[in-house]
Amino acid sequence: MSVEETLKKIVTRVTRKPETAFSPEASFEDLDADSLDIVQILVALEDAYDIEIQDEELQKIKNMKDFIAYIERKIGEKGK
Amino acid sequence: MGNGKALRGKVALITGGSRGIGRAITLRLAEEGADVIINYFRKKSTAESTAQEVLARGVKAHIIKANVGEPEQIESMFDEIEAEFGRLDILVNNAASGVARSALELDDRGWDWTMDINARAFLLCARRAAGLMKNGGKMVSISSLGSRLVLPAYTAVGVSKAAVEALTRYLAVELAPRGICVNSVAPGAVASEALKLYTADPNLPKSAWQTTPAGRMVRPEDIANLVAFLCSQQSDMIRGQTIVIDGGLSLTLLNPEAKEN
């Protein structure tokens, strides 16, 4: 499963939104994700990919496309 | 505590023990000779770094990932402790989280999240820990001044900490015949990363420092010293108490001479 597919499943499960609400252009705000949702999303992603997401780096992420790129970079760094 | 190793040979679990106040407690108990189990939630690299600092103090370190808000993860954590160490002498219930909302803005999920991690986890950890404390033991919880005072957007955390303090009293009596001492500490504003997360007032660190009679904010190391004392034999006759450690801050809240900014 691609990072985008995994992220879509996790985000829509946590925010209780239909998968159609997810798009690469959507921000956490667009998805009505509050701080508690975001923590749960981060934990699920960290467990899924065995990575560590730095909370402060999330400030730079504007939408899901940025987030996917960030996660892919973290996965790539892990392999090094 | 003196120059000796008051906790030599003891096995201690510190929930949320990898950073902030938890890290300071972990290192302090290690300095006193305890082997430490560091529970962490997300940051394995931080837990590993703290574990290295523990090892440098000549005692054992063991890290366990678990979200203490999830009962099954608490069970797994204690299963691992039982398998690795066979017993536990000290439980420090430190892990905490919270949703920063006023009472009327707080939703059910935020309430449950906060109560599960801060209050229910103490009960579940205490239950398993008591079973591993074959020769008595010590339990110390980290509470907060917000259990008794009203702080901005602190409803869920404040109420959860009040529950921790009440549970401390009940457990202290129930576990006394088994030689287990149970106490809590209630810090005021502590100079730590968590303060930024839990307060809606960005000026709190500054104002807390200026109105603290002791002349500075409480540091994680101050709390660690108190916890180490409560984990030692020297505190055996203190039971079910919540000890405020705030440099006198809570004494001045109604003091008209206290500076406001």
Coordinates of C-alpha atoms in Angstrom, one line a residue:
Chain A
M1 CA 0.0 0.0 0.0
S2 CA 1.4 3.4 -0.9
V3 CA 2.0 6.1 1.7
E4 CA -0.9 8.1 0.3
E5 CA -3.3 5.1 0.7
T6 CA -2.1 4.4 4.2
L7 CA -2.3 8.1 5.2
K8 CA -5.8 8.3 3.7
K9 CA -7.0 5.3 5.7
I10 CA -5.5 6.6 9.0
V11 CA -6.6 10.2 8.6
T12 CA -10.2 9.3 7.6
R13 CA -10.5 6.7 10.4
V14 CA -9.3 9.2 13.0
T15 CA -11.3 12.1 11.8
R16 CA -14.3 9.9 11.0
K17 CA -14.5 11.4 7.5
P18 CA -15.4 9.5 4.3
E19 CA -12.3 8.6 2.2
T20 CA -13.7 11.0 -0.5
A21 CA -12.9 13.9 1.9
F22 CA -9.2 13.1 1.6
S23 CA -7.2 14.8 -1.1
P24 CA -3.6 15.8 -1.5
E25 CA -4.6 19.5 -1.4
A26 CA -6.5 19.1 1.9
S27 CA -5.0 20.6 5.1
F28 CA -5.6 19.2 8.6
E29 CA -8.0 22.1 9.1
D30 CA -9.9 21.1 5.9
L31 CA -10.3 17.6 7.4
D32 CA -11.5 19.1 10.8
A33 CA -8.5 17.4 12.5
D34 CA -8.0 18.9 16.0
S35 CA -4.8 18.5 18.0
L36 CA -6.0 15.2 19.5
D37 CA -6.7 13.8 16.0
I38 CA -3.3 14.9 14.9
V39 CA -1.6 13.1 17.8
Q40 CA -3.5 10.0 17.0
I41 CA -2.6 10.3 13.3
L42 CA 1.1 10.7 14.1
V43 CA 1.2 7.7 16.4
A44 CA -0.5 5.5 13.9
L45 CA 1.9 6.6 11.2
E46 CA 4.9 6.1 13.5
D47 CA 3.8 2.6 14.3
A48 CA 3.0 1.8 10.7
Y49 CA 6.4 2.8 9.3
D50 CA 8.6 2.6 12.4
I51 CA 9.6 6.3 12.1
E52 CA 9.7 9.3 14.4
I53 CA 7.8 12.4 13.4
Q54 CA 9.1 15.6 14.8
D55 CA 6.1 17.7 15.9
E56 CA 8.0 21.0 15.2
E57 CA 8.5 19.9 11.6
L58 CA 4.8 19.7 11.1
Q59 CA 4.5 23.5 11.2
K60 CA 5.9 23.5 7.7
I61 CA 3.3 21.0 6.3
K62 CA 0.5 22.8 4.6
N63 CA -1.5 19.9 3.1
M64 CA -1.6 16.1 2.7
K65 CA 0.7 16.3 -0.3
D66 CA 3.4 17.9 1.9
F67 CA 2.7 15.3 4.6
I68 CA 3.1 12.4 2.2
A69 CA 6.4 13.8 1.0
Y70 CA 7.6 14.2 4.6
I71 CA 6.7 10.7 5.5
E72 CA 8.4 9.3 2.4
R73 CA 11.5 11.2 3.3
K74 CA 11.4 9.8 6.9
I75 CA 11.0 6.3 5.5
G76 CA 14.0 6.9 3.2
E77 CA 16.1 8.2 6.0
K78 CA 15.4 5.1 8.0
G79 CA 16.8 2.9 5.3
K80 CA 20.2 4.7 5.3
Chain B
M1 CA 19.3 11.4 50.9
G2 CA 23.0 11.7 51.8
N3 CA 25.9 10.5 49.8
G4 CA 24.9 6.8 49.8
K5 CA 22.8 5.0 47.2
A6 CA 19.4 5.1 48.9
L7 CA 17.8 3.0 46.1
R8 CA 20.6 0.5 45.4
G9 CA 19.2 -2.7 44.0
K10 CA 15.7 -1.4 43.5
V11 CA 13.7 -1.7 40.3
A12 CA 11.8 1.4 39.3
L13 CA 9.3 2.1 36.5
I14 CA 8.9 5.7 35.4
T15 CA 6.0 6.2 33.0
G16 CA 6.8 8.9 30.5
G17 CA 10.3 8.6 31.8
S18 CA 12.3 9.6 28.7
R19 CA 11.9 13.4 28.7
G20 CA 11.0 16.5 30.7
I21 CA 10.1 15.9 34.4
G22 CA 10.1 12.1 33.8
R23 CA 13.7 12.2 32.5
A24 CA 14.9 14.1 35.5
I25 CA 13.2 11.6 37.8
T26 CA 14.7 8.7 35.8
L27 CA 18.2 10.1 36.1
R28 CA 17.7 10.9 39.8
L29 CA 16.6 7.4 40.7
A30 CA 19.4 6.0 38.7
E31 CA 21.9 8.2 40.6
E32 CA 20.4 6.7 43.8
G33 CA 21.3 3.2 42.5
A34 CA 17.9 2.0 41.1
D35 CA 17.7 0.0 37.9
V36 CA 15.2 1.9 35.8
I37 CA 12.5 1.0 33.3
I38 CA 11.7 3.9 31.0
N39 CA 8.3 3.9 29.6
Y40 CA 7.8 6.1 26.5
F41 CA 5.0 6.9 24.1
R42 CA 6.4 8.0 20.8
K43 CA 10.1 9.0 20.7
K44 CA 12.2 5.9 20.8
S45 CA 15.4 7.9 20.1
T46 CA 14.8 10.1 23.1
A47 CA 14.1 7.1 25.3
E48 CA 17.3 5.5 24.1
S49 CA 19.3 8.6 24.8
T50 CA 17.9 8.8 28.3
A51 CA 18.7 5.1 28.8
Q52 CA 22.3 5.8 27.8
E53 CA 22.5 8.5 30.5
V54 CA 21.2 5.9 33.0
L55 CA 23.7 3.3 32.0
A56 CA 26.5 5.9 32.5
R57 CA 25.4 6.0 36.2
G58 CA 26.3 2.3 36.5
V59 CA 22.8 0.8 36.7
K60 CA 20.5 -1.0 34.3
A61 CA 18.2 0.7 31.9
H62 CA 15.3 -0.9 30.0
I63 CA 12.9 1.0 27.6
I64 CA 9.3 0.0 26.9
K65 CA 7.0 1.7 24.4
A66 CA 3.4 1.9 25.6
N67 CA 0.6 4.4 25.5
V68 CA -0.6 4.2 29.0
G69 CA -4.0 5.4 27.9
E70 CA -4.5 1.9 26.4
P71 CA -5.2 -0.8 29.0
E72 CA -3.8 -3.6 26.8
Q73 CA -0.5 -1.7 26.3
I74 CA -0.2 -1.3 30.1
E75 CA -0.7 -5.1 30.4
S76 CA 2.0 -5.8 27.8
M77 CA 4.3 -3.4 29.6
F78 CA 3.9 -5.1 32.9
D79 CA 4.2 -8.5 31.3
E80 CA 7.5 -7.4 29.9
I81 CA 8.7 -6.1 33.3
E82 CA 7.7 -9.3 35.0
A83 CA 9.6 -11.3 32.4
E84 CA 12.7 -9.1 32.5
F85 CA 12.9 -8.3 36.2
G86 CA 10.5 -10.6 38.0
R87 CA 9.6 -7.8 40.4
L88 CA 9.1 -4.0 40.8
D89 CA 9.9 -1.8 43.8
I90 CA 9.0 1.6 42.6
L91 CA 6.3 3.0 40.3
V92 CA 6.4 6.6 39.3
N93 CA 3.2 7.5 37.6
N94 CA 4.4 10.5 35.6
A95 CA 3.1 10.1 32.0
A96 CA 0.5 12.7 31.3
S97 CA -1.4 14.3 28.4
G98 CA -4.3 16.6 28.1
V99 CA -6.6 18.6 25.9
A100 CA -6.3 22.4 26.6
R101 CA -9.9 23.5 26.6
S102 CA -12.3 25.3 28.9
A103 CA -15.0 23.2 30.5
L104 CA -17.7 24.1 28.0
E105 CA -15.5 23.6 25.0
L106 CA -14.2 20.2 26.1
D107 CA -15.7 17.3 24.1
D108 CA -16.2 13.7 25.3
R109 CA -13.1 12.5 23.4
G110 CA -10.8 15.1 24.9
W111 CA -12.1 14.3 28.3
D112 CA -11.7 10.5 27.9
W113 CA -8.2 10.9 26.4
T114 CA -7.0 13.0 29.3
M115 CA -8.7 10.9 32.0
D116 CA -7.5 7.6 30.5
I117 CA -3.8 8.7 30.4
N118 CA -3.6 10.7 33.6
A119 CA -6.0 9.0 36.0
R120 CA -7.1 5.5 34.8
A121 CA -3.5 4.6 33.9
F122 CA -2.5 5.2 37.5
L123 CA -5.1 2.7 38.7
L124 CA -4.2 0.1 36.1
C125 CA -0.4 0.5 36.6
A126 CA -0.9 0.5 40.4
R127 CA -2.9 -2.7 40.2
R128 CA -0.2 -4.6 38.2
A129 CA 2.7 -2.9 40.1
A130 CA 1.3 -4.0 43.5
G131 CA 1.3 -7.6 42.3
L132 CA 5.1 -7.2 41.5
M133 CA 5.9 -5.5 44.8
K134 CA 6.6 -8.7 46.7
N135 CA 8.6 -6.9 49.5
G136 CA 6.7 -3.7 49.7
G137 CA 7.3 -0.7 47.5
K138 CA 6.8 2.9 46.7
M139 CA 4.3 4.6 44.3
V140 CA 4.6 8.2 43.5
S141 CA 2.3 10.1 41.1
I142 CA 2.9 13.5 39.5
S143 CA -0.1 15.7 40.1
S144 CA -0.5 19.4 39.5
L145 CA -1.6 22.6 41.3
G146 CA -4.4 22.6 38.7
S147 CA -6.1 19.8 40.8
R148 CA -7.1 22.4 43.3
L149 CA -6.6 25.8 41.5
V150 CA -8.4 26.9 38.4
L151 CA -6.0 27.4 35.6
P152 CA -6.9 28.6 32.0
A153 CA -8.0 25.8 29.7
Y154 CA -6.9 23.3 32.2
T155 CA -10.2 21.6 33.0
A156 CA -9.6 18.1 31.9
V157 CA -6.0 17.9 33.2
G158 CA -7.0 19.6 36.5
V159 CA -9.9 17.2 37.1
S160 CA -7.7 14.2 36.1
K161 CA -5.1 15.3 38.6
A162 CA -7.7 15.6 41.3
A163 CA -8.6 12.0 40.6
V164 CA -5.0 11.0 40.9
E165 CA -4.7 12.7 44.3
A166 CA -7.9 11.0 45.5
L167 CA -6.7 7.6 44.2
T168 CA -3.4 8.2 46.0
R169 CA -5.3 8.4 49.3
Y170 CA -7.4 5.3 48.6
L171 CA -4.4 3.2 47.4
A172 CA -2.3 4.4 50.3
V173 CA -4.7 2.9 52.8
E174 CA -5.5 -0.2 50.8
L175 CA -1.9 -1.1 50.0
A176 CA -0.4 -0.1 53.5
P177 CA -0.8 -3.7 54.8
R178 CA 1.4 -4.9 52.0
G179 CA 4.2 -2.4 52.8
I180 CA 3.5 -0.2 49.9
C181 CA 3.6 3.6 50.3
V182 CA 1.6 5.7 47.9
N183 CA 2.0 9.5 47.6
S184 CA 1.8 12.3 45.0
V185 CA 3.6 15.5 44.3
A186 CA 1.9 18.6 42.9
P187 CA 4.3 20.9 41.2
G188 CA 3.4 24.5 40.2
A189 CA 4.5 25.8 36.9
V190 CA 7.6 23.9 35.9
A191 CA 10.2 25.1 33.5
S192 CA 9.6 22.3 30.9
E193 CA 8.4 21.7 27.4
A194 CA 5.1 20.5 28.7
L195 CA 4.2 23.9 30.1
K196 CA 4.0 25.2 26.5
L197 CA 1.5 22.5 25.6
Y198 CA -0.7 22.8 28.7
T199 CA -1.1 26.5 29.1
A200 CA -3.0 29.0 27.0
D201 CA -1.1 31.8 28.6
P202 CA 2.2 32.3 26.7
N203 CA 3.4 34.6 29.5
L204 CA 2.9 32.1 32.3
P205 CA 6.5 31.1 32.7
K206 CA 7.5 34.8 33.1
S207 CA 4.6 35.6 35.5
A208 CA 5.1 32.4 37.5
W209 CA 8.8 33.2 37.9
Q210 CA 8.1 36.8 39.0
T211 CA 5.5 35.8 41.6
T212 CA 7.2 32.7 43.1
P213 CA 8.6 33.6 46.6
A214 CA 11.5 31.2 46.0
G215 CA 12.6 33.6 43.2
R216 CA 12.6 31.1 40.4
M217 CA 10.4 28.5 38.7
V218 CA 10.4 24.9 39.8
R219 CA 12.8 22.8 37.7
P220 CA 12.4 19.2 36.8
E221 CA 15.4 18.4 39.1
D222 CA 13.5 19.9 42.1
I223 CA 10.7 17.4 41.5
A224 CA 13.1 14.6 40.9
N225 CA 14.7 15.2 44.3
L226 CA 11.3 15.1 46.0
V227 CA 10.3 11.9 44.2
A228 CA 13.6 10.3 45.1
F229 CA 12.9 11.1 48.8
L230 CA 9.4 9.7 48.5
C231 CA 10.9 6.5 47.0
S232 CA 13.4 6.1 49.9
Q233 CA 12.9 4.5 53.3
Q234 CA 13.3 8.0 54.8
S235 CA 9.7 8.8 53.8
D236 CA 8.1 5.6 55.1
M237 CA 5.7 7.4 57.4
I238 CA 4.3 9.7 54.7
R239 CA 1.2 8.0 53.3
G240 CA -1.4 9.1 50.9
Q241 CA -0.2 12.7 50.8
T242 CA 0.1 15.2 48.0
I243 CA 3.1 17.3 48.5
V244 CA 3.0 20.7 46.8
I245 CA 6.3 21.8 45.3
D246 CA 6.0 25.2 43.8
G247 CA 8.5 27.5 45.5
G248 CA 5.6 29.0 47.4
L249 CA 3.8 30.1 44.2
S250 CA 0.3 29.0 45.4
L251 CA 0.7 30.9 48.6
T252 CA 0.9 34.2 46.8
L253 CA -2.0 34.0 44.4
L254 CA -4.1 36.2 46.6
N255 CA -1.3 38.4 47.6
P256 CA -2.0 41.9 46.4
E257 CA 1.7 42.7 46.4
A258 CA 2.4 39.9 43.8
K259 CA 3.5 41.3 40.5
E260 CA 1.1 40.7 37.6
N261 CA 3.5 40.5 34.7

